[in-house]
Coordinates of C-alpha atoms and ligand atoms in Angstrom, one line a residue:
M1 CA -36.1 26.3 -30.5
N2 CA -36.6 30.2 -30.4
E3 CA -33.3 31.9 -31.1
A4 CA -35.1 35.7 -31.0
F5 CA -33.8 37.7 -28.2
S6 CA -34.8 41.5 -28.0
T7 CA -31.0 42.4 -27.5
H8 CA -29.2 40.0 -30.1
E9 CA -29.5 36.8 -32.0
V10 CA -28.0 33.6 -31.2
F11 CA -25.7 32.4 -34.1
N12 CA -22.5 30.7 -34.6
Q13 CA -23.5 28.1 -31.9
S14 CA -23.6 24.5 -32.6
P15 CA -26.7 22.7 -32.9
P16 CA -27.6 20.1 -29.9
F17 CA -25.6 16.8 -30.4
A18 CA -28.3 14.7 -30.7
G19 CA -30.2 12.7 -33.4
V20 CA -26.9 10.7 -34.0
N21 CA -27.0 7.4 -35.0
L22 CA -24.1 6.3 -32.7
F23 CA -23.1 3.1 -34.4
T24 CA -23.4 4.3 -38.1
A25 CA -21.6 7.4 -37.6
D26 CA -18.7 5.3 -35.9
C27 CA -16.7 3.8 -38.6
A28 CA -14.2 2.4 -36.2
L29 CA -16.7 0.8 -34.1
M30 CA -18.8 -0.6 -37.0
E31 CA -15.3 -2.2 -38.3
A32 CA -14.4 -3.3 -35.0
V33 CA -17.8 -5.3 -34.4
A34 CA -17.2 -6.9 -37.7
R35 CA -13.7 -7.9 -37.6
E36 CA -14.1 -9.4 -34.2
G37 CA -17.1 -11.6 -35.0
G38 CA -20.2 -9.5 -34.0
G39 CA -21.3 -8.6 -37.5
H40 CA -24.7 -10.8 -37.3
A41 CA -25.5 -8.0 -34.8
A42 CA -25.0 -4.9 -37.3
R43 CA -28.7 -4.4 -38.0
R44 CA -29.6 -4.4 -34.5
L45 CA -26.9 -2.4 -33.4
T46 CA -27.8 0.1 -36.1
D47 CA -31.6 0.6 -34.8
F48 CA -30.0 0.6 -31.1
G49 CA -27.4 3.1 -32.1
A50 CA -30.2 5.3 -33.5
R51 CA -32.3 5.1 -30.3
M52 CA -29.2 5.9 -28.0
G53 CA -28.2 9.0 -30.0
S54 CA -31.7 10.5 -30.0
A55 CA -32.3 13.5 -28.2
E56 CA -34.9 11.4 -26.1
A57 CA -32.3 9.0 -24.6
F58 CA -29.7 12.0 -23.9
E59 CA -32.4 13.6 -22.0
L60 CA -33.1 10.6 -20.1
G61 CA -29.3 10.5 -19.3
R62 CA -29.6 14.1 -18.2
L63 CA -32.6 13.6 -15.9
A64 CA -31.0 10.5 -14.3
N65 CA -28.0 12.5 -13.5
E66 CA -29.5 15.5 -12.2
N67 CA -31.8 13.6 -10.0
P68 CA -29.5 11.0 -8.4
P69 CA -31.0 8.4 -6.4
R70 CA -31.8 8.9 -2.6
L71 CA -31.7 6.6 0.3
R72 CA -34.9 6.2 2.3
A73 CA -33.6 4.3 5.5
F74 CA -36.7 4.7 7.5
D75 CA -40.2 5.5 7.5
S76 CA -42.1 8.3 9.3
A77 CA -42.4 6.1 12.4
G78 CA -38.9 5.2 12.4
R79 CA -39.1 1.4 11.1
R80 CA -36.7 0.3 8.6
L81 CA -37.0 0.7 5.0
D82 CA -33.8 0.4 3.3
L83 CA -35.0 1.6 -0.1
I84 CA -33.5 3.6 -2.9
E85 CA -35.4 5.5 -4.9
Y86 CA -34.5 6.4 -8.4
H87 CA -36.0 9.1 -11.0
P88 CA -38.1 7.6 -13.5
A89 CA -35.6 8.4 -16.2
Y90 CA -32.8 5.7 -14.6
H91 CA -35.6 3.0 -14.7
Q92 CA -36.3 3.7 -18.3
L93 CA -32.7 3.5 -19.0
M94 CA -32.9 0.1 -17.2
E95 CA -35.6 -1.2 -19.3
I96 CA -34.1 -0.2 -22.5
S97 CA -30.9 -1.8 -21.7
T98 CA -32.5 -4.6 -20.4
R99 CA -34.8 -5.2 -23.4
E100 CA -31.7 -5.1 -25.3
G101 CA -30.3 -7.8 -23.5
L102 CA -27.0 -6.0 -22.5
H103 CA -27.2 -7.8 -18.9
C104 CA -27.5 -11.2 -20.5
S105 CA -27.1 -11.7 -24.1
A106 CA -23.9 -13.3 -23.9
W107 CA -25.5 -15.9 -21.8
D108 CA -28.7 -17.0 -24.1
H109 CA -27.5 -20.3 -25.0
L110 CA -28.0 -21.4 -21.1
G111 CA -31.7 -20.8 -21.6
K112 CA -31.6 -23.4 -24.7
P113 CA -30.7 -26.9 -23.4
G114 CA -28.0 -28.3 -25.4
A115 CA -27.3 -24.8 -27.2
K116 CA -23.7 -23.9 -27.5
P117 CA -22.7 -19.7 -26.9
L118 CA -23.7 -17.9 -30.3
A119 CA -20.4 -16.7 -32.0
G120 CA -19.4 -13.2 -31.4
A121 CA -22.0 -12.8 -28.6
N122 CA -19.5 -11.1 -26.2
V123 CA -18.8 -8.4 -29.0
A124 CA -22.1 -7.8 -29.9
R125 CA -23.1 -7.3 -26.3
S126 CA -19.9 -5.2 -25.7
A127 CA -21.0 -2.9 -28.7
G128 CA -24.6 -2.5 -27.4
C129 CA -22.9 -1.4 -23.8
Y130 CA -20.6 1.1 -25.8
L131 CA -23.6 2.6 -27.4
A132 CA -25.8 2.6 -24.2
I133 CA -23.1 4.2 -22.0
Q134 CA -23.0 7.2 -24.4
A135 CA -26.7 8.0 -23.5
E136 CA -26.2 7.4 -19.8
A137 CA -23.2 5.9 -18.0
G138 CA -24.4 5.0 -14.4
H139 CA -27.1 2.4 -15.1
Q140 CA -24.6 0.2 -16.7
C141 CA -23.3 -0.8 -13.4
P142 CA -26.0 -3.2 -12.4
I143 CA -26.3 -4.0 -16.3
T144 CA -22.6 -4.9 -16.1
M145 CA -22.5 -7.0 -12.6
T146 CA -25.6 -8.9 -13.8
N147 CA -23.9 -9.9 -16.8
A148 CA -20.6 -10.7 -14.9
S149 CA -22.3 -12.5 -12.2
V150 CA -23.4 -15.5 -14.5
P151 CA -20.2 -17.5 -14.6
T152 CA -19.8 -17.5 -10.8
L153 CA -23.4 -18.3 -10.1
S154 CA -23.2 -21.1 -12.4
L155 CA -20.5 -22.5 -10.3
E156 CA -23.3 -23.6 -7.8
P157 CA -25.9 -26.0 -9.1
E158 CA -28.3 -25.1 -5.8
L159 CA -28.3 -21.6 -7.2
A160 CA -29.3 -22.4 -10.9
H161 CA -32.8 -21.1 -10.1
W162 CA -31.5 -17.6 -10.4
I163 CA -30.1 -17.9 -14.1
P164 CA -33.7 -17.9 -16.1
K165 CA -34.4 -14.6 -14.0
I166 CA -31.0 -13.2 -15.1
L167 CA -32.0 -14.1 -18.9
A168 CA -35.2 -12.5 -19.1
R169 CA -35.5 -9.1 -20.8
E170 CA -38.4 -7.5 -19.0
Y171 CA -37.1 -5.1 -16.6
D172 CA -38.6 -5.3 -13.2
K173 CA -37.8 -3.0 -10.6
S174 CA -40.4 -4.3 -8.1
F175 CA -39.1 -4.9 -4.5
K176 CA -40.4 -8.4 -4.0
G177 CA -38.7 -11.9 -3.9
A178 CA -36.9 -13.2 -7.1
A179 CA -39.4 -16.1 -7.6
H180 CA -42.4 -13.2 -7.9
K181 CA -40.3 -11.1 -10.5
R182 CA -39.9 -11.3 -14.1
S183 CA -36.2 -10.4 -14.0
V184 CA -33.6 -9.8 -11.5
T185 CA -30.2 -7.8 -11.4
I186 CA -27.4 -8.9 -9.3
G187 CA -24.7 -6.7 -7.6
M188 CA -21.2 -7.5 -5.7
G189 CA -19.9 -6.7 -2.4
M190 CA -16.2 -7.2 -1.9
T191 CA -14.8 -3.8 -0.8
E192 CA -14.5 -3.5 3.1
K193 CA -13.3 0.0 5.0
Q194 CA -9.9 -1.5 5.8
G195 CA -9.4 -3.0 2.2
G196 CA -10.6 -3.2 -1.3
T197 CA -7.8 -4.4 -3.1
D198 CA -6.7 -6.8 -0.4
V199 CA -9.9 -8.5 0.3
R200 CA -8.1 -11.1 2.5
A201 CA -8.3 -8.3 5.0
N202 CA -12.0 -8.6 5.1
T203 CA -13.6 -9.0 8.5
T204 CA -17.2 -9.8 7.5
R205 CA -18.0 -13.5 9.0
A206 CA -20.2 -16.0 8.0
V207 CA -21.6 -18.8 10.1
A208 CA -23.6 -21.9 8.6
T209 CA -27.1 -22.3 9.8
G210 CA -27.0 -26.2 9.2
K211 CA -24.1 -28.4 8.0
G212 CA -22.7 -25.7 5.5
G213 CA -20.7 -26.4 2.5
P214 CA -21.6 -25.7 -1.2
G215 CA -25.0 -24.4 -1.5
G216 CA -25.6 -24.4 2.1
E217 CA -27.2 -21.2 4.1
Y218 CA -25.2 -19.1 6.3
L219 CA -25.6 -16.0 8.5
I220 CA -23.2 -13.2 7.4
T221 CA -22.4 -10.2 10.0
G222 CA -20.1 -7.3 8.9
H223 CA -20.0 -4.7 6.4
K224 CA -19.3 -3.5 2.9
W225 CA -17.7 0.0 2.5
F226 CA -18.8 0.2 -1.5
M227 CA -21.5 -1.8 -2.7
S228 CA -23.1 -0.4 -5.8
A229 CA -26.6 -0.7 -7.1
P230 CA -28.3 -1.4 -3.8
M231 CA -31.6 -2.1 -5.3
S232 CA -30.1 -5.3 -7.0
D233 CA -32.1 -8.6 -6.1
A234 CA -29.0 -10.2 -4.9
F235 CA -25.3 -9.7 -4.2
L236 CA -22.2 -11.7 -4.5
V237 CA -20.4 -11.0 -1.5
L238 CA -17.2 -12.4 0.3
A239 CA -17.3 -12.9 3.8
N240 CA -15.2 -15.3 6.3
A241 CA -16.2 -18.9 6.9
G242 CA -14.6 -21.5 8.6
Q243 CA -12.2 -22.5 5.7
G244 CA -11.3 -18.7 4.8
L245 CA -12.6 -16.3 2.3
S246 CA -15.8 -17.5 0.6
C247 CA -18.1 -16.2 -1.7
F248 CA -21.7 -15.9 -1.1
L249 CA -25.1 -15.2 -2.8
M250 CA -27.1 -12.7 -0.3
P251 CA -30.9 -11.9 -1.8
R252 CA -32.3 -8.8 -0.6
I253 CA -35.6 -10.5 0.0
L254 CA -35.6 -14.3 1.2
P255 CA -37.3 -17.2 -0.1
D256 CA -40.3 -16.8 2.5
D257 CA -40.4 -13.3 1.3
R258 CA -39.1 -11.6 4.4
V259 CA -36.7 -8.9 4.0
N260 CA -33.3 -9.7 4.3
Q261 CA -30.8 -8.2 7.1
L262 CA -29.0 -5.6 4.9
R263 CA -28.9 -2.2 6.3
F264 CA -27.9 0.6 4.1
Q265 CA -26.2 3.4 6.2
R266 CA -25.8 6.0 3.4
L267 CA -25.3 6.4 -0.2
K268 CA -21.8 8.0 -1.4
D269 CA -21.6 11.4 -2.5
K270 CA -19.7 10.7 -5.8
L271 CA -17.5 12.7 -8.1
G272 CA -19.6 11.5 -10.9
N273 CA -21.5 8.3 -11.8
R274 CA -24.3 10.1 -10.3
S275 CA -27.5 8.3 -11.4
N276 CA -25.9 4.7 -10.0
A277 CA -26.2 4.5 -6.2
S278 CA -23.2 3.2 -4.4
S279 CA -24.2 2.3 -0.9
E280 CA -22.3 1.7 2.5
V281 CA -24.3 -1.3 4.0
E282 CA -23.9 -3.4 7.1
F283 CA -25.2 -7.4 7.1
Q284 CA -26.6 -7.9 10.5
G285 CA -26.9 -11.6 10.3
A286 CA -27.9 -11.6 6.9
H287 CA -29.0 -14.9 5.1
A288 CA -26.8 -15.8 1.8
W289 CA -26.0 -19.2 0.4
L290 CA -22.5 -20.2 -0.3
V291 CA -21.3 -20.7 -3.9
G292 CA -18.7 -23.5 -4.6
E293 CA -16.7 -24.5 -1.6
E294 CA -15.5 -22.5 1.5
G295 CA -12.3 -20.9 1.3
R296 CA -12.2 -20.3 -2.5
G297 CA -14.0 -17.1 -2.4
I298 CA -11.4 -15.2 -4.2
A299 CA -10.8 -17.6 -7.2
N300 CA -14.7 -18.2 -7.5
I301 CA -15.7 -14.7 -7.8
L302 CA -12.6 -14.0 -10.0
E303 CA -14.5 -14.7 -13.3
M304 CA -17.0 -12.0 -12.2
V305 CA -14.4 -9.5 -11.8
T306 CA -12.5 -10.3 -15.2
R307 CA -15.7 -9.8 -16.9
T308 CA -16.3 -6.3 -15.2
R309 CA -12.9 -5.3 -16.4
L310 CA -13.8 -5.9 -20.0
D311 CA -16.9 -3.8 -19.5
C312 CA -14.8 -0.9 -18.0
A313 CA -12.4 -0.7 -21.1
V314 CA -15.4 -0.9 -23.3
A315 CA -17.3 1.8 -21.0
S316 CA -14.1 4.2 -21.0
A317 CA -14.0 3.6 -24.9
G318 CA -17.6 4.5 -25.6
L319 CA -17.4 7.8 -23.5
M320 CA -14.4 9.0 -25.0
R321 CA -16.1 8.2 -28.2
L322 CA -19.0 10.7 -27.4
A323 CA -16.6 13.1 -26.4
L324 CA -14.7 12.9 -29.5
A325 CA -17.9 12.9 -31.8
N326 CA -19.4 16.0 -29.5
A327 CA -16.0 18.0 -30.2
I328 CA -15.9 17.3 -33.8
H329 CA -19.5 18.2 -34.3
H330 CA -19.1 21.6 -32.5
C331 CA -15.7 22.5 -34.4
R332 CA -17.7 21.5 -37.7
H333 CA -20.3 24.2 -36.9
R334 CA -18.4 26.9 -34.9
S335 CA -16.5 29.6 -36.9
V336 CA -13.4 31.6 -35.4
F337 CA -11.7 34.3 -37.0
Q338 CA -14.3 33.4 -40.3
R339 CA -13.0 29.8 -40.6
H340 CA -15.0 27.0 -39.1
L341 CA -12.7 25.6 -35.9
I342 CA -12.3 22.1 -37.8
D343 CA -10.2 24.0 -40.5
Q344 CA -8.0 25.5 -38.2
P345 CA -4.8 23.6 -38.6
L346 CA -3.9 23.4 -34.7
M347 CA -7.5 22.3 -34.1
T348 CA -7.5 19.5 -37.0
Q349 CA -4.2 18.2 -35.4
V350 CA -5.9 18.1 -31.9
L351 CA -9.1 16.4 -33.2
A352 CA -7.2 14.0 -35.2
D353 CA -4.8 13.3 -32.4
L354 CA -7.8 12.6 -30.1
A355 CA -9.4 10.3 -32.8
L356 CA -6.3 8.1 -33.0
S357 CA -6.5 7.5 -29.1
V358 CA -10.2 6.7 -29.5
E359 CA -9.7 4.3 -32.4
A360 CA -6.9 2.5 -30.5
A361 CA -9.1 2.1 -27.2
T362 CA -12.1 1.0 -29.2
A363 CA -9.8 -1.5 -31.3
L364 CA -8.2 -2.9 -27.9
S365 CA -11.5 -3.3 -26.2
F366 CA -13.3 -5.2 -29.1
R367 CA -10.3 -7.5 -29.6
L368 CA -10.3 -8.2 -25.8
A369 CA -14.2 -9.1 -26.2
R370 CA -13.3 -11.6 -28.9
S371 CA -11.0 -13.2 -26.6
F372 CA -14.0 -13.6 -24.4
D373 CA -16.0 -15.4 -27.1
R374 CA -13.4 -17.8 -28.1
A375 CA -12.8 -19.1 -24.6
A376 CA -11.6 -22.8 -26.3
D377 CA -9.1 -21.4 -28.5
R378 CA -5.6 -21.4 -26.8
R379 CA -4.5 -18.0 -28.6
A380 CA -7.6 -16.2 -27.3
A381 CA -7.5 -17.7 -23.7
A382 CA -3.8 -16.2 -23.8
W383 CA -4.8 -13.1 -25.1
R384 CA -7.6 -13.0 -22.6
R385 CA -5.4 -13.5 -19.8
L386 CA -2.5 -11.1 -20.8
M387 CA -4.5 -8.4 -22.3
T388 CA -7.4 -7.8 -19.9
P389 CA -5.1 -6.0 -17.4
V390 CA -3.4 -4.1 -20.1
T391 CA -6.5 -3.0 -22.1
K392 CA -8.3 -2.2 -18.6
Y393 CA -5.1 -0.4 -17.5
W394 CA -4.4 1.8 -20.7
V395 CA -8.2 2.5 -22.2
C396 CA -9.6 3.5 -18.7
K397 CA -6.5 5.7 -17.7
I398 CA -6.3 7.7 -20.7
G399 CA -9.7 8.6 -20.6
P400 CA -10.0 11.7 -18.2
A401 CA -7.2 13.5 -20.1
L402 CA -8.7 12.7 -23.5
V403 CA -12.2 13.8 -22.5
Y404 CA -10.9 17.1 -20.9
E405 CA -9.0 17.7 -24.4
A406 CA -12.2 16.9 -26.0
M407 CA -14.0 19.6 -23.5
E408 CA -11.5 22.2 -24.4
C409 CA -12.4 22.1 -28.1
L410 CA -15.9 23.3 -27.1
G411 CA -14.1 26.3 -25.1
G412 CA -16.5 27.6 -22.4
N413 CA -19.5 25.7 -23.4
G414 CA -17.5 22.6 -22.5
Y415 CA -17.2 23.4 -18.9
V416 CA -20.8 23.8 -17.9
E417 CA -22.8 21.3 -16.7
E418 CA -25.7 21.4 -19.5
G419 CA -23.4 20.1 -21.9
L420 CA -22.3 16.5 -22.2
A421 CA -18.7 17.1 -21.8
A422 CA -18.7 18.2 -17.6
R423 CA -20.5 14.8 -16.9
L424 CA -18.2 12.5 -19.3
Y425 CA -15.3 13.9 -17.7
R426 CA -16.5 13.4 -14.1
E427 CA -17.8 9.9 -14.7
L428 CA -14.5 8.6 -16.5
P429 CA -11.9 8.3 -13.6
V430 CA -14.3 5.6 -11.7
N431 CA -13.5 3.1 -14.6
A432 CA -9.9 3.1 -13.9
I433 CA -10.5 3.1 -9.8
W434 CA -13.0 0.3 -9.5
E435 CA -12.6 -3.4 -10.4
G436 CA -8.7 -3.0 -9.9
S437 CA -7.1 0.1 -10.4
G438 CA -4.0 1.0 -12.3
N439 CA -1.4 -0.7 -10.0
V440 CA -3.7 -3.4 -9.3
M441 CA -3.8 -4.1 -13.0
V442 CA -0.2 -4.0 -13.6
L443 CA 0.3 -6.5 -10.6
D444 CA -2.0 -8.8 -12.3
L445 CA 0.1 -8.6 -15.4
L446 CA 3.1 -9.5 -13.4
R447 CA 1.4 -12.5 -12.0
C448 CA 0.6 -13.6 -15.4
L449 CA 4.1 -13.3 -16.2
Q450 CA 5.4 -14.9 -13.3
R451 CA 3.1 -17.9 -13.5
E452 CA 2.1 -18.3 -16.8
P453 CA 5.1 -17.7 -19.1
E454 CA 3.5 -19.6 -21.7
T455 CA 0.6 -17.2 -22.2
V456 CA 3.0 -14.6 -22.4
E457 CA 5.0 -16.5 -25.1
I458 CA 1.8 -17.0 -27.2
V459 CA 0.7 -13.5 -27.3
M460 CA 4.2 -12.3 -28.0
E461 CA 4.4 -14.7 -31.0
E462 CA 1.4 -13.1 -32.0
F463 CA 2.7 -9.5 -32.2
A464 CA 5.8 -10.8 -34.1
T465 CA 3.8 -12.0 -36.7
A466 CA 1.8 -8.9 -36.7
A467 CA 4.8 -6.7 -36.7
G468 CA 5.6 -7.9 -40.0
D469 CA 8.3 -5.5 -41.5
D470 CA 6.9 -2.7 -39.9
G471 CA 10.1 -1.0 -38.5
H472 CA 8.2 1.1 -35.8
L473 CA 6.4 -2.2 -34.5
K474 CA 9.5 -4.2 -34.6
A475 CA 11.3 -1.8 -32.5
Q476 CA 8.3 -1.7 -30.0
L477 CA 8.1 -5.5 -29.7
E478 CA 12.0 -5.2 -29.0
R479 CA 11.1 -2.7 -26.4
V480 CA 8.7 -5.0 -25.0
E481 CA 11.1 -8.0 -25.0
G482 CA 13.4 -5.7 -23.1
L483 CA 11.2 -5.2 -20.2
L484 CA 10.4 -8.7 -20.2
H485 CA 14.0 -9.9 -20.0
A486 CA 14.9 -7.6 -16.9
P487 CA 12.1 -9.5 -14.5
R488 CA 13.9 -8.0 -11.2
L489 CA 13.2 -4.5 -12.2
L490 CA 9.7 -5.4 -13.4
D491 CA 8.1 -4.2 -10.1
R492 CA 9.3 -0.8 -10.7
R493 CA 8.9 -0.9 -14.5
G494 CA 5.3 -2.6 -14.4
R495 CA 3.6 0.5 -15.8
D496 CA 6.3 1.0 -18.4
L497 CA 5.3 -2.8 -19.4
A498 CA 1.8 -2.3 -19.5
E499 CA 1.8 0.9 -21.7
A500 CA 4.2 -0.7 -23.9
L501 CA 2.3 -3.8 -24.4
A502 CA -1.2 -1.7 -25.1
M503 CA 0.8 0.6 -27.7
L504 CA 2.2 -2.6 -29.5
A505 CA -1.3 -4.2 -29.3
A506 CA -3.3 -1.2 -31.0
G507 CA -0.6 -0.5 -33.3
S508 CA -0.6 -4.0 -34.7
I509 CA -4.5 -4.2 -34.9
L510 CA -4.7 -0.7 -36.7
R511 CA -1.7 -1.7 -39.2
A512 CA -3.7 -4.8 -39.9
H513 CA -6.9 -3.4 -40.2
A514 CA -7.5 0.6 -39.9
P515 CA -6.9 2.8 -43.1
T516 CA -3.3 3.5 -43.7
A517 CA -3.8 7.2 -42.5
V518 CA -5.1 5.9 -39.3
A519 CA -2.4 3.4 -38.7
D520 CA 0.5 5.4 -40.1
A521 CA -0.4 8.5 -37.7
F522 CA -1.0 6.1 -34.7
I523 CA 2.0 4.4 -34.8
G524 CA 4.0 7.3 -36.0
A525 CA 3.0 9.4 -33.1
R526 CA 2.4 6.8 -30.5
L527 CA 5.2 4.4 -31.3
A528 CA 8.1 6.6 -32.8
G529 CA 7.4 10.3 -32.5
P530 CA 8.7 13.0 -30.3
M531 CA 8.3 13.0 -26.5
R532 CA 4.8 14.6 -25.8
Q533 CA 2.6 15.5 -22.8
T534 CA -0.2 16.8 -24.4
F535 CA -2.5 16.2 -27.4
G536 CA -2.3 17.5 -31.0
Q537 CA 1.5 16.8 -31.5
G538 CA 3.4 14.7 -34.0
L539 CA 1.0 14.5 -36.8
D540 CA 2.7 16.9 -39.0
G541 CA 3.2 14.3 -41.7
A542 CA -0.3 12.9 -41.3
D543 CA -3.3 13.1 -43.1
A544 CA -5.1 14.6 -40.1
R545 CA -8.2 16.0 -42.1
A546 CA -9.1 12.1 -43.2
I547 CA -8.5 11.0 -39.9
V548 CA -11.2 13.4 -38.2
E549 CA -13.4 12.9 -41.3
R550 CA -13.5 9.3 -40.3
A551 CA -13.7 9.6 -36.7
F552 CA -17.5 11.1 -37.0
A553 CA -19.7 10.5 -40.0
G554 CA -22.5 12.4 -38.4
Ligands
FAD601 C1 -18.2 4.6 -7.5 C2 -17.7 3.3 -7.0 C3 -18.6 2.0 -6.9 C4 -17.9 1.1 -6.4 N1 -18.8 0.0 -6.2 C5 -18.3 -1.2 -5.7 C6 -19.2 -2.6 -5.5 O1 -20.3 -2.3 -6.2 N2 -18.6 -3.4 -4.9 C7 -17.5 -3.6 -4.5 O2 -17.0 -4.3 -4.0 N3 -16.4 -2.3 -4.4 C8 -16.9 -1.4 -5.2 N4 -16.3 -0.2 -5.3 C9 -14.9 -0.2 -4.7 C10 -13.7 -0.3 -5.4 O3 -13.7 -1.5 -6.3 C11 -12.4 0.0 -4.9 O4 -12.4 1.3 -4.2 C12 -11.2 -0.3 -5.4 O5 -11.2 -1.7 -5.5 C13 -10.0 0.0 -4.7 O6 -9.7 -0.4 -3.3 P1 -9.7 0.7 -2.2 O7 -10.6 1.8 -2.5 O8 -9.8 0.0 -0.8 O9 -8.2 1.2 -2.2 P2 -6.8 0.7 -1.9 O10 -7.1 -1.1 -2.1 O11 -6.3 1.0 -0.6 O12 -6.1 1.0 -3.0 C14 -5.6 2.4 -3.1 C15 -4.5 2.6 -4.3 O13 -3.6 1.7 -4.0 C16 -3.0 1.2 -5.1 N5 -2.6 -0.3 -4.5 C17 -3.0 -1.4 -4.1 N6 -2.5 -2.3 -3.9 C18 -1.1 -1.8 -4.4 C19 0.2 -2.6 -4.3 N7 0.5 -3.9 -3.8 N8 1.1 -1.8 -4.9 C20 0.9 -0.7 -5.5 N9 -0.1 0.1 -5.3 C21 -1.3 -0.7 -4.9 C22 -4.4 0.9 -5.9 O14 -4.1 0.6 -7.2 C23 -4.8 2.2 -5.6 O15 -4.5 3.0 -6.4 C24 -16.6 1.0 -5.9 C25 -15.7 2.0 -5.9 C26 -16.3 3.2 -6.7 C27 -15.6 4.5 -6.5

């Protein structure tokens, strides 16, 4: 880099944030991965963390976002093409994540007859996603959906031939039938113009070509208002068949190599998530195969949805983590009034406060990932059911405000597009909106309270044990119990409950596992501190410096 100008020299600017091992520089992540059962992947994650934190990976992220995908609906003669063109950087990112198995590693056992799931596989995979998302977030959309599609697809033996193609790790972007490809990706189409949350309002129709039923072929007519990663090889879509809303697998190319009747209308012009295409699409008698029974569409696609919610939380935690590390990096190099910013007491408070939220978000996300690894364990299953909506709600919701504060630590440099912060800031809200937005997560939590009181009891028992003799955790437990004991008010206090549960869970995990400086400060500021609306408050008794040092060992 040539720093010489004829008029001035460039100094007191931080060096580029690159060449960082995103795994080993992140103590909270390494500890969470080991604690929650993913320790076997540490060496691999160390290599992957170096790769994702390299200047080359950040450059791929920049290129993929500055050159968003384009729809080529027609050729020059007016024939339909329905192709999406991506920048080569997007394909390279897909190749890296696919080779790492981020779309499939939790399901590796399915490729080995008689094998059991590898212990900690979901935690290890989530850690890989947490690292990859920091280099570039948009390409993780098809990676997430492909991983999440497996349990839904597995419901239908007639579609089992798709699974080996999902488990393959050689990215294949070619526009060919699945039988001719080395690997495939899977998307999801639920949202229509008249309803995204309320998919029962779907008007898209499915008519059997033969006798219908599980695994049978149908023709689908209608539309989807949002369908991301439209170059996926197939989509799990919802449509109304005779017995009601049903789940179908709709390939882009049919088994006889004809192109299926999916007509892309346009791509969304999105706030962020630019590298990823999100389409509006019409199905003009598109062929699709029924997954499970007719009328069981919501139940059958639910497992896919639940897994994408885990990934939303992991993604938001990863993006917040990058914003924090970038802010600390800058403040370590930038001097103001003869002192590095990191040594200015007000800035140390802000950075420490941000670090507490990021550590809590990471702890919650990886505890949730563990619950996906231990499906057979009754406690883990209860945690997964109750804490999926709570974790997705809290982790995704705090992201935009946190990233804005981290951006401000960089001063004006934070606000320009060449840096990382602006892209992160535009990216984050999507994780809260899609796959169940805030209120929808709260409604899901309330549904669990109503229908599965024993699930709540199991998790509350765990919190009671974890609180031990910590006065603040015990007070928070009482607050949650108070909310639970006023069920008639819960439709108005649902967000209070979701947030209170998130704070209780995060405080309990940090108290048990984080250094005392982190646990004391988190519990003091979030569960017991004064009312606050912004970061950098309530930490006057805390060892803010130690918290910041731990947050980024870069
Ligand atoms: C970038 C992007 C990509 C997407 N990709 C896909 C995709 O690939 N496939 C797909 O199927 N969808 C996709 N979506 C759609 C997304 O999942 C929906 O936008 C989301 O589920 C919300 O649905 P909606 O937009 O219809 O809003 P609505 O359902 O109308 O909700 C609007 C608001 O009302 C709230 N709300 C809803 N019900 C209640 C209630 N009972 N009480 C209180 N509040 C309520 C919601 O929380 C939300 O805040 C994508 C969206 C985005 C932004």
